[in-house]
Coordinates of C-alpha atoms and ligand atoms in Angstrom, one line a residue:
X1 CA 79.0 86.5 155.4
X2 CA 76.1 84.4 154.2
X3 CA 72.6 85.6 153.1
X4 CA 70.5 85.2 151.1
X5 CA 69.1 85.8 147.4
X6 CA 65.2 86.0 146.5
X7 CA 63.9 86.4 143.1
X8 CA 60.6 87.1 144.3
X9 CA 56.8 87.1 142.4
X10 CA 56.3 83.2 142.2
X11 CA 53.4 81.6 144.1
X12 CA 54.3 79.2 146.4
X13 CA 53.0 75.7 146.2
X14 CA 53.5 72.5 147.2
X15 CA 53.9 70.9 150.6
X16 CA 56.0 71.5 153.7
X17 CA 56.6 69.5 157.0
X18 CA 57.0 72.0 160.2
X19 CA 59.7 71.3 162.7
X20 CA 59.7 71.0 166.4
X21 CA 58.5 74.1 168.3
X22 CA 62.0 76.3 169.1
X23 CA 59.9 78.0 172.1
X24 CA 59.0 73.7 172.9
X25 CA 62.7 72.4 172.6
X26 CA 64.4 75.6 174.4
X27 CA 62.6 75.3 177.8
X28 CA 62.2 71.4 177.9
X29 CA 66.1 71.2 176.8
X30 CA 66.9 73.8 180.4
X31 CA 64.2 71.2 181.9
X32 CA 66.4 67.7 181.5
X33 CA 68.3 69.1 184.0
X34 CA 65.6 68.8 186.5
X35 CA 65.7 65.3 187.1
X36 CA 68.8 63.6 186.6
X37 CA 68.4 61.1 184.0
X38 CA 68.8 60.1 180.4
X39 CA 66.2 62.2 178.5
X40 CA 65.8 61.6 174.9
X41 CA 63.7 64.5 173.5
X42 CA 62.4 64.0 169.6
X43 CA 62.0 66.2 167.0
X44 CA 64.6 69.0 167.8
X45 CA 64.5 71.6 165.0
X46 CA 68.3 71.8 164.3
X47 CA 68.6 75.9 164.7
X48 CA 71.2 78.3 166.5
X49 CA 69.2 78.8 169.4
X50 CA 68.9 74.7 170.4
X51 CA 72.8 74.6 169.5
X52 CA 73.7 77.2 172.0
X53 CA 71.3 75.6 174.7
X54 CA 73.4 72.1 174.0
X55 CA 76.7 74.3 174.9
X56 CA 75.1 75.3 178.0
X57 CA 73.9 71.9 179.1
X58 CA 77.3 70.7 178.4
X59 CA 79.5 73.6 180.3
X60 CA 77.3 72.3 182.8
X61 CA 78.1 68.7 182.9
X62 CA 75.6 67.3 180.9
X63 CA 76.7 65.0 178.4
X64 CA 74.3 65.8 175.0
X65 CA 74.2 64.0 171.9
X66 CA 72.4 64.7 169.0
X67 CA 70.9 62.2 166.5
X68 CA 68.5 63.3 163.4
X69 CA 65.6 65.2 165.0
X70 CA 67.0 63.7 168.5
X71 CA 68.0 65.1 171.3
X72 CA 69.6 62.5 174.0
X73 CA 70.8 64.5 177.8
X74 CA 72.4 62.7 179.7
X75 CA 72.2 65.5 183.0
X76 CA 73.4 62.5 185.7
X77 CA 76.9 64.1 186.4
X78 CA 76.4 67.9 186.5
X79 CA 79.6 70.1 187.5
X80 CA 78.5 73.2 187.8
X81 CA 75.7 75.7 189.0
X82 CA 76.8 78.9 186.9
X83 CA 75.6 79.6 183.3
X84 CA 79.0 81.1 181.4
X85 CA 78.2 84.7 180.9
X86 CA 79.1 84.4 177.2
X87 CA 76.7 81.9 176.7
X88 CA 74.1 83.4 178.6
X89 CA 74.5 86.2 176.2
X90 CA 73.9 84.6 173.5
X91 CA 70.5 83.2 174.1
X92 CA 67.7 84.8 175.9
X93 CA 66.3 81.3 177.0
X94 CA 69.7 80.6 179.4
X95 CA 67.0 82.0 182.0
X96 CA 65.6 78.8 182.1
X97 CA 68.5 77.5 183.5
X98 CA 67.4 79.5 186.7
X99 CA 64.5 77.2 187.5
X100 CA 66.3 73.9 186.4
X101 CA 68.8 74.1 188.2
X102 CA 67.2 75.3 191.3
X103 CA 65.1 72.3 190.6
X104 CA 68.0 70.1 190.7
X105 CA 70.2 71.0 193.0
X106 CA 68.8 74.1 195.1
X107 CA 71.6 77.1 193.6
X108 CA 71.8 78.6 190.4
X109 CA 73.7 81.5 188.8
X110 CA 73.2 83.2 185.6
X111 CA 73.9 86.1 184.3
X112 CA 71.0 88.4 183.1
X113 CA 70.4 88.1 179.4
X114 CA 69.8 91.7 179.1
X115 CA 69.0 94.9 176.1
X116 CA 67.8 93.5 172.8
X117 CA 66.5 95.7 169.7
X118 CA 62.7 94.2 170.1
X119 CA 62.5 95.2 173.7
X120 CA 63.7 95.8 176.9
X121 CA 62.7 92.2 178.2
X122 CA 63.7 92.2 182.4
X123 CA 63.6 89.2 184.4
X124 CA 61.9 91.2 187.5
X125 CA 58.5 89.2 187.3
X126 CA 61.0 85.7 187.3
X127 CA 62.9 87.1 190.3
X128 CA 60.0 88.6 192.3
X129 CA 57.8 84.9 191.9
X130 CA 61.2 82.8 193.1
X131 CA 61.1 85.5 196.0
X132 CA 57.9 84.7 196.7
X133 CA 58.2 81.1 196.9
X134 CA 60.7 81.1 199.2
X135 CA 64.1 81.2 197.5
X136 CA 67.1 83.8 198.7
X137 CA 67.9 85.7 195.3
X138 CA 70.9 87.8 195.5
X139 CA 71.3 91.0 192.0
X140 CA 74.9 91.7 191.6
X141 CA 75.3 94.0 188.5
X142 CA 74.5 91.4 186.0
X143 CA 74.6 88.8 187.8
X144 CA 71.7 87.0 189.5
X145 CA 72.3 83.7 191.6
X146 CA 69.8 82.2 193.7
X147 CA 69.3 79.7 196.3
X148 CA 67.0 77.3 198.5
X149 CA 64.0 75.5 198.1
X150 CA 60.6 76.3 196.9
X151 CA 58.2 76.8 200.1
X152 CA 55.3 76.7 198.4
X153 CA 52.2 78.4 198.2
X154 CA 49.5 80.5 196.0
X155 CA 51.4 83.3 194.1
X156 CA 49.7 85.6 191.3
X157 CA 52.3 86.7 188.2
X158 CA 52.2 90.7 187.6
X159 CA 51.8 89.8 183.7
X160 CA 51.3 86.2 181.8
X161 CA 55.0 86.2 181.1
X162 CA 55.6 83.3 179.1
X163 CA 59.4 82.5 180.1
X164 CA 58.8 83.7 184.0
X165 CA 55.8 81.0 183.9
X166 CA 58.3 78.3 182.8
X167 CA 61.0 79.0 185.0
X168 CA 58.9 79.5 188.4
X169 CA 57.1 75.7 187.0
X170 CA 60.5 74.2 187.0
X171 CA 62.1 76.2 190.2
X172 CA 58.7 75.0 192.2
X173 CA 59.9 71.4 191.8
X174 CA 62.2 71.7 194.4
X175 CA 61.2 71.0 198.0
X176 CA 58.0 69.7 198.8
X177 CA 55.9 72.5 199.4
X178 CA 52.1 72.7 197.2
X179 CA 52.7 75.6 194.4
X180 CA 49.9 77.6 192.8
X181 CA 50.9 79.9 190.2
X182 CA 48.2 82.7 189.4
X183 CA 48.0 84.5 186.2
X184 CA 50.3 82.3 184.3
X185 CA 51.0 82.6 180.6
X186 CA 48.7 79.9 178.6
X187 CA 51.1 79.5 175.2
X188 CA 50.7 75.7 174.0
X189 CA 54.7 75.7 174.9
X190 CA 53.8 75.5 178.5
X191 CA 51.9 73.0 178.1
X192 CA 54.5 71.1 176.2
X193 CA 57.2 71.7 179.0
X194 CA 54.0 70.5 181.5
X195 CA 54.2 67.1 179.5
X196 CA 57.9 66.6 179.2
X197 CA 58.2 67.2 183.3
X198 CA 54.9 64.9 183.6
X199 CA 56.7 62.3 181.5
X200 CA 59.3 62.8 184.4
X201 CA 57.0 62.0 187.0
X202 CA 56.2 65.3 188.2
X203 CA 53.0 66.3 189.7
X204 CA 52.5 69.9 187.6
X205 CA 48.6 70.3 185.9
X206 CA 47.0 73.3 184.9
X207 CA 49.3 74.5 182.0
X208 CA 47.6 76.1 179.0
X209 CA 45.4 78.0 181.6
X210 CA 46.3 80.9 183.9
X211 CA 46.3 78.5 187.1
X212 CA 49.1 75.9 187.4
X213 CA 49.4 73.8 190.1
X214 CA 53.0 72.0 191.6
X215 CA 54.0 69.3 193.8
X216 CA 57.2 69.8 195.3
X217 CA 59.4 66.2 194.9
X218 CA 62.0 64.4 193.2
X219 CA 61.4 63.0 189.7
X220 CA 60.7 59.2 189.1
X221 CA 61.7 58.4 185.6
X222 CA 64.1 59.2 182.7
X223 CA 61.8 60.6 179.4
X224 CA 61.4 60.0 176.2
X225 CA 59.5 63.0 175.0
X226 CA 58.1 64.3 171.2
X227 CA 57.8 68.4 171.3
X228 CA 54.9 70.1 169.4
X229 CA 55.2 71.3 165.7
X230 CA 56.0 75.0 166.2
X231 CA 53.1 76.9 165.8
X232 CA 55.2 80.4 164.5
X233 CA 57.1 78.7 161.9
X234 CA 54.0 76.7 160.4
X235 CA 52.4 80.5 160.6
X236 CA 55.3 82.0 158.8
X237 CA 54.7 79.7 156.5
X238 CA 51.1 80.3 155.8
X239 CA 51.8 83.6 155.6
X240 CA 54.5 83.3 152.8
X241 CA 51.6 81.0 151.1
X242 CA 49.1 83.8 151.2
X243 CA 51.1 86.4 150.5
X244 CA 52.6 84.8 147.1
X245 CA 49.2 84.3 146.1
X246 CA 50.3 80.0 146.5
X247 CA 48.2 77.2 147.3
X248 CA 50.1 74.7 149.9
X249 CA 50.1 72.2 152.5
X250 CA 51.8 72.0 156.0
X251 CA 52.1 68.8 157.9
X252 CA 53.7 68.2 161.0
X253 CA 51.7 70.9 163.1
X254 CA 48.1 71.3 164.5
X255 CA 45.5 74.1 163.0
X256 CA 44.2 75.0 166.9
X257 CA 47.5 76.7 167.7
X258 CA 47.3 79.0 165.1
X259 CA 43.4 80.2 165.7
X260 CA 44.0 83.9 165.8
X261 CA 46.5 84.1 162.6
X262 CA 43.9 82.1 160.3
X263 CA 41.4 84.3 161.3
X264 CA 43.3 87.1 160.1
X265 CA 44.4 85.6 156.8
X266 CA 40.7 84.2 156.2
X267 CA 40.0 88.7 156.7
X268 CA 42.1 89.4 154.1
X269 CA 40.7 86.6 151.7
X270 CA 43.0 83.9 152.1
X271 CA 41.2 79.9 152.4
X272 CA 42.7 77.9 155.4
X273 CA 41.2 74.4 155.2
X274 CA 42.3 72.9 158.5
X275 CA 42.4 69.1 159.2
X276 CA 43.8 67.5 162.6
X277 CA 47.5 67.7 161.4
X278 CA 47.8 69.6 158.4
X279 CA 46.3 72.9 157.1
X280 CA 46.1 73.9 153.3
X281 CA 46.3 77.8 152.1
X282 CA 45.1 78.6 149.0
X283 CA 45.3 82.7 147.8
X284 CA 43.8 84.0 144.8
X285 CA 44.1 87.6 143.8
X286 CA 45.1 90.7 145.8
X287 CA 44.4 90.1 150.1
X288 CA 42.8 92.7 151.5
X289 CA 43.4 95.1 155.2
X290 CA 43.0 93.1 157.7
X291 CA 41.7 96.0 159.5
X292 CA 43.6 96.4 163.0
X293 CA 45.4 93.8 164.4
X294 CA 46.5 94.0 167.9
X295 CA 49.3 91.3 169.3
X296 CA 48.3 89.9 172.3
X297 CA 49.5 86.9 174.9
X298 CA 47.8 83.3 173.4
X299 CA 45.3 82.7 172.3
X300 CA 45.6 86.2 170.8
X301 CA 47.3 87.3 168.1
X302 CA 51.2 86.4 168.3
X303 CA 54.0 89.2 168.4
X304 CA 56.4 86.8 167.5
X305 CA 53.7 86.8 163.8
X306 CA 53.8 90.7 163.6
X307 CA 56.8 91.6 161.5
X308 CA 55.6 88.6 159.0
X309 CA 51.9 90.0 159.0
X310 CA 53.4 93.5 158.3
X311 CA 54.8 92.3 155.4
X312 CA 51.8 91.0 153.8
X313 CA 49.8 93.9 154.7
X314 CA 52.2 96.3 152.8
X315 CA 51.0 95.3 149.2
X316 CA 47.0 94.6 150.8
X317 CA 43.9 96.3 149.3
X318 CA 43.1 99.1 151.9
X319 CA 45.1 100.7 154.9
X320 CA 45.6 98.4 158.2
X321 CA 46.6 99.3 161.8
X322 CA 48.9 96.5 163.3
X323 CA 49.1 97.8 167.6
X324 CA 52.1 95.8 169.1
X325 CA 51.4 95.5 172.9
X326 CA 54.0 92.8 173.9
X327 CA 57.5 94.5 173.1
X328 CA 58.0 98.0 173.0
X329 CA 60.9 97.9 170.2
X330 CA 59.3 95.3 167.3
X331 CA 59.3 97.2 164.6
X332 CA 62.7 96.7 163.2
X333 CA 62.2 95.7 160.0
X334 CA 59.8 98.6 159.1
X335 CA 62.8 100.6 157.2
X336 CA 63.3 97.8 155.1
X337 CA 60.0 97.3 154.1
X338 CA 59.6 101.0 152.9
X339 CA 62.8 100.6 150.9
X340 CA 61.4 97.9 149.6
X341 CA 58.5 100.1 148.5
X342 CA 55.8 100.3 151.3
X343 CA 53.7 102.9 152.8
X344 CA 54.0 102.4 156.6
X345 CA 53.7 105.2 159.5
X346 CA 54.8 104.5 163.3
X347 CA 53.4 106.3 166.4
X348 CA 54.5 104.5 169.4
X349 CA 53.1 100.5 169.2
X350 CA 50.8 101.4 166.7
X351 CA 52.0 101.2 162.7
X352 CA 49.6 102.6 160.3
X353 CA 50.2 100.4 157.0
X354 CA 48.2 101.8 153.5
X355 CA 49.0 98.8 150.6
X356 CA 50.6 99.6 147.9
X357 CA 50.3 97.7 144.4
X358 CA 54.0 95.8 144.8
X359 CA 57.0 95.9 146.5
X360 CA 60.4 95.9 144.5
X361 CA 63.6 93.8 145.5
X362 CA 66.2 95.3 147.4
X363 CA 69.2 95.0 149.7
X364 CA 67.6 94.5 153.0
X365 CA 69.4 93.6 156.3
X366 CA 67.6 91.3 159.1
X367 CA 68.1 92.3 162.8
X368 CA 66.4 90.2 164.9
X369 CA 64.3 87.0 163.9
X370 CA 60.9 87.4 163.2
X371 CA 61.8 90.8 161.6
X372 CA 63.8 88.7 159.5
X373 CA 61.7 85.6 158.6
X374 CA 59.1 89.3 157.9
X375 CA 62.1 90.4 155.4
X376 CA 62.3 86.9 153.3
X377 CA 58.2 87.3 153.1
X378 CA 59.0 90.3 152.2
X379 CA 61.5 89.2 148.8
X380 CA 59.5 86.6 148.1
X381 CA 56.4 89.0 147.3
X382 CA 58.4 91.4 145.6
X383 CA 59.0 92.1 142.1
X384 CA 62.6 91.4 141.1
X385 CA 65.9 90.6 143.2
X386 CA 65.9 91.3 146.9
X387 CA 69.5 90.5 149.3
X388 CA 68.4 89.4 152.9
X389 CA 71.6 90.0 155.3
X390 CA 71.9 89.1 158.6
X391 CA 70.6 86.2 158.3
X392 CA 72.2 84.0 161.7
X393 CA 69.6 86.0 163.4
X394 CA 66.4 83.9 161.1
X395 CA 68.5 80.9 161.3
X396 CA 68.7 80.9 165.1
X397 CA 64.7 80.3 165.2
X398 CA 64.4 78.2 161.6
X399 CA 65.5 75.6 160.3
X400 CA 66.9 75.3 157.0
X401 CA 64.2 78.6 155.8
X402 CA 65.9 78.5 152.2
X403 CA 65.4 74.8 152.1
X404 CA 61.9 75.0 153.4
X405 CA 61.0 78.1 150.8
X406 CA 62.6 76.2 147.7
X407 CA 60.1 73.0 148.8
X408 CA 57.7 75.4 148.2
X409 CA 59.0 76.5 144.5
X410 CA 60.3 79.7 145.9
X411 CA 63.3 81.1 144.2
X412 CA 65.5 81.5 147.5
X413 CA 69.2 80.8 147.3
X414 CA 71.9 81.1 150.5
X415 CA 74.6 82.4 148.9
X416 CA 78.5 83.6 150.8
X417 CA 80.2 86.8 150.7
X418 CA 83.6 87.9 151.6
X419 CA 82.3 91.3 153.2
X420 CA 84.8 93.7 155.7
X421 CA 83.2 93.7 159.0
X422 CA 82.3 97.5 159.0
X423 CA 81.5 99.4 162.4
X424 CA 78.0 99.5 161.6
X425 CA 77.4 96.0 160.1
X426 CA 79.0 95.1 163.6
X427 CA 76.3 96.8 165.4
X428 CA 74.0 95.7 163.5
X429 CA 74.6 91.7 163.8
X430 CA 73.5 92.2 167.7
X431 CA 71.4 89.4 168.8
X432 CA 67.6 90.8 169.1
X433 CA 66.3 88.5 171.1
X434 CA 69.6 87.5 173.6
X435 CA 71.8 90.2 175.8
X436 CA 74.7 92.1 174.6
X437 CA 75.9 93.2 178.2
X438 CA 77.7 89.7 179.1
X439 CA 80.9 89.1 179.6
X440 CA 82.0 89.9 183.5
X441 CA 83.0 87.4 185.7
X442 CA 81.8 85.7 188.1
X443 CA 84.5 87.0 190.9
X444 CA 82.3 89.1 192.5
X445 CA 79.6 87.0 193.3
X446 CA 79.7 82.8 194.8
X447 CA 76.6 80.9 194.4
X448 CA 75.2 80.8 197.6
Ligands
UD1_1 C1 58.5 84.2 174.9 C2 59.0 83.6 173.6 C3 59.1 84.7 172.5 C4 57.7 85.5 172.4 C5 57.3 85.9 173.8 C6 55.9 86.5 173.8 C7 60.3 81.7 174.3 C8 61.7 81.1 174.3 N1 60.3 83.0 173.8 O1 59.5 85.1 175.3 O2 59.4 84.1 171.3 O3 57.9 86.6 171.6 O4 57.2 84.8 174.7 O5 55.0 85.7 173.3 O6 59.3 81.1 174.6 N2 58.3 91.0 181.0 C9 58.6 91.8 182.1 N3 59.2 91.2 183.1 C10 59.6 89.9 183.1 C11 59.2 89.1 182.0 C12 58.6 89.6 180.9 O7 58.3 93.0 182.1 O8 60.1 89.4 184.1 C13 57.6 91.6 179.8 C14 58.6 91.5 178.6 O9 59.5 92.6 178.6 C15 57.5 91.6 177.4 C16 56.4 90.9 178.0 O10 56.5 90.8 179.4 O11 57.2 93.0 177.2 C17 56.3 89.4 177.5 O12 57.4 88.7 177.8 P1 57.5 87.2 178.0 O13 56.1 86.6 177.9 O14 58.2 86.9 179.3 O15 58.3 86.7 176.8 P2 59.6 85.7 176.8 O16 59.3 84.5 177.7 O17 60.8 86.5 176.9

């Protein structure tokens, strides 16, 4: 078992070149199967996440080959129309391969990618908007396959989800009906999938507001496509800057994206100086409460910044309330923070957080992603030794963290252990943001 060793209280300095956007490469990677073509999609961050959406592709058909930061689908020759259930369990983004392949060839089947520990995250607001434009969707247990082609027309989202915005922007590419979607999710993602589908010839504008517009219609070209630098990480980042008390640079990622998290770290006395493709942090001295924070869909405050911000706020001048509205469950890696030493109280989203002068090293164990990346924050601020386990959940959404700290001067080591696989270490190593309840078969159900 791998994980990894902090000796925490350095300041982190130096400079630091953010990856491609994971929430980016995930939705694009479903989308080369939209077209049929030879897609070659740049700057990939190499993570478990994009890894298990290649073994999807390719149980699919696709041939995928990956190059450096390249990505190169070859989706001409696709087999199949069913997403394996053991890889749909795995990664919460499979559900994109609902709308691609609907795209492509009118049928899909997956399997839904079910309970996590940040929330229970249902698909009804993607099934209800493919209902609504016209497609026959058929629940069996777990297992959802649908059918036909997009009619068209204006529909309004119950919420801004991000992933149901996606997949209803790829499945509306099928037919030729005129799609307007109401009430979309604006994340800079969307408009990232938006380009790669443009770059495909599609006729989809709007993204990045909450009205997106769809022509119906094959796609012209194959696409050679860059993704975004991802926003979260280069925020992670800035957040393990500030909360070291470090002075650094990121590269590689764009200062508008991450608005609502400067604001809060210029609150609590951080400098952000932002230029068009790289922002500096500097952090003298203690930060102090940012007051309340409440996550929100973009351009609000992130969820997916939370645990991290939680961390920082634990040793910060002055109490802070930090009101999670997006998942009900993201609070995971609260009980590791107060064994590290914090004062933090939970009533239902909201988590009342009074700073304390340090935190100390400890044995801590990640269980989902953020909560995780929150964690190595966490043992980086801390006086003395901390132990981050579970740490395949952090590197499913980062690449090469350790590597990315220790750029920084940080004291971060990955380090392997021969541990027995306990019952409760098992439990614990469930994937936060994918499904646990995979696994039946297909029999029951034929894609229709
Ligand atoms: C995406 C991001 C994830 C981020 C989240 C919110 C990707 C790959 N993942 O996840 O990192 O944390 O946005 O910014 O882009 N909901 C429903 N029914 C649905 C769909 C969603 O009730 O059909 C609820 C969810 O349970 C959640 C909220 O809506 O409470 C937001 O979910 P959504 O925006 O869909 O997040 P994801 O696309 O899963």
């Amino acid at each position: 078992m791998e994980y990894y060793e902090i000796d925490g209280g350095i300041p982190l300095r130096g400079e630091y070149e953010v990856r491609g956007a994971k929430n980016a490469a995930l939705p694009i990677l479903a989308a080369t199967l939209c077209k049929g073509g030879i897609h070659e999609i740049y700057g990939c961050p190499e993570i478990g996440d994009v890894h298990t959406m290649i073994e999807i592709l390719r149980s699919l058909g696709a041939a995928v080959e990956w190059s450096g930061d390249c990505i190169c689908v070859d989706s001409r020759f696709l087999t199949g129309t069913a997403v394996p259930p053991q890889l749909m369990s795995q990664l919460r983004s499979s559900v994109f391969l609902l709308g691609s392949l609907l795209a492509r060839t009118e049928e899909a089947v997956i399997c839904r990618p079910g309970g996590c520990r940040i929330g229970s995250r249902p698909i009804d607001i993607h099934i209800a908007g493919l209902q609504r434009l016209g497609f026959d969707v058929r629940e069996e247990g777990e297992l959802v396959a649908a059918a036909g082609r997009c009619r068209g027309g204006r529909i309004r989202l119950a919420y801004p989800s991000v992933g149901a915005t996606e997949n209803l922007m790829m499945a509306a590419l099928s037919g030729s009906g005129y799609t307007v979607l109401e009430n979309c999710a604006a994340e800079p993602e969307i408009e990232d999938l938006q380009g790669f589908l443009r770059s495909c010839g599609y006729r989809v504008y709007g993204a990045g507001t909450s009205c997106i517009h769809i022509e119906g219609g094959r796609g012209l070209h194959d696409a050679m496509y860059f993704i975004m630098g991802d926003r979260i990480e280069t925020a992670t980042y800035m957040m393990a800057l500030a909360g070291t008390g470090g002075d650094g640079i990121l590269t590689g990622t764009q200062s508008v994206y991450v608005s609502a998290v400067t604001e809060v770290l210029e609150r609590m006395g951080a400098q952000i100086k932002n230029h068009e493709d790289r922002i500096q942090v500097t952090c003298r001295g203690r930060l102090k409460s940012p007051g309340t924070v409440i996550t929100q869909p973009y351009p609000g405050f992130p969820t997916d910044c939370q645990p991290q911000l939680m961390s920082l706020v634990t040793c910060a001048e002055g109490t802070a309330t930090i009101r999670e509205e997006i998942f009900e469950n993201r609070f995971t890696h609260k009980k590791d923070l107060m064994k590290m030493g914090a004062n933090i109280e939970t009533c239902g989203k909201n988590a009342i957080i009074k700073g304390v002068g340090s935190l100390r090293g400890c044995p801590v164990r990640a269980l989902d992603l953020r909560g995780g990346a929150a964690l190595v924050l966490a043992g980086l601020m801390a006086e003395g030794t901390s132990l981050v386990r579970g740490i395949e959940h952090i590197e499913r959404g980062y690449e090469d963290f350790a590597g990315g700290i220790r750029k920084l001067g940080g004291n971060i080591e990955k380090k392997i252990t021969e541990t027995k696989k306990t019952d409760e270490s098992a439990d614990e190593t469930a994937d936060s943001d994918s499904g646990n309840r995979g696994g039946r078969s297909f029999s029951g159900i034929t894609p229709v």
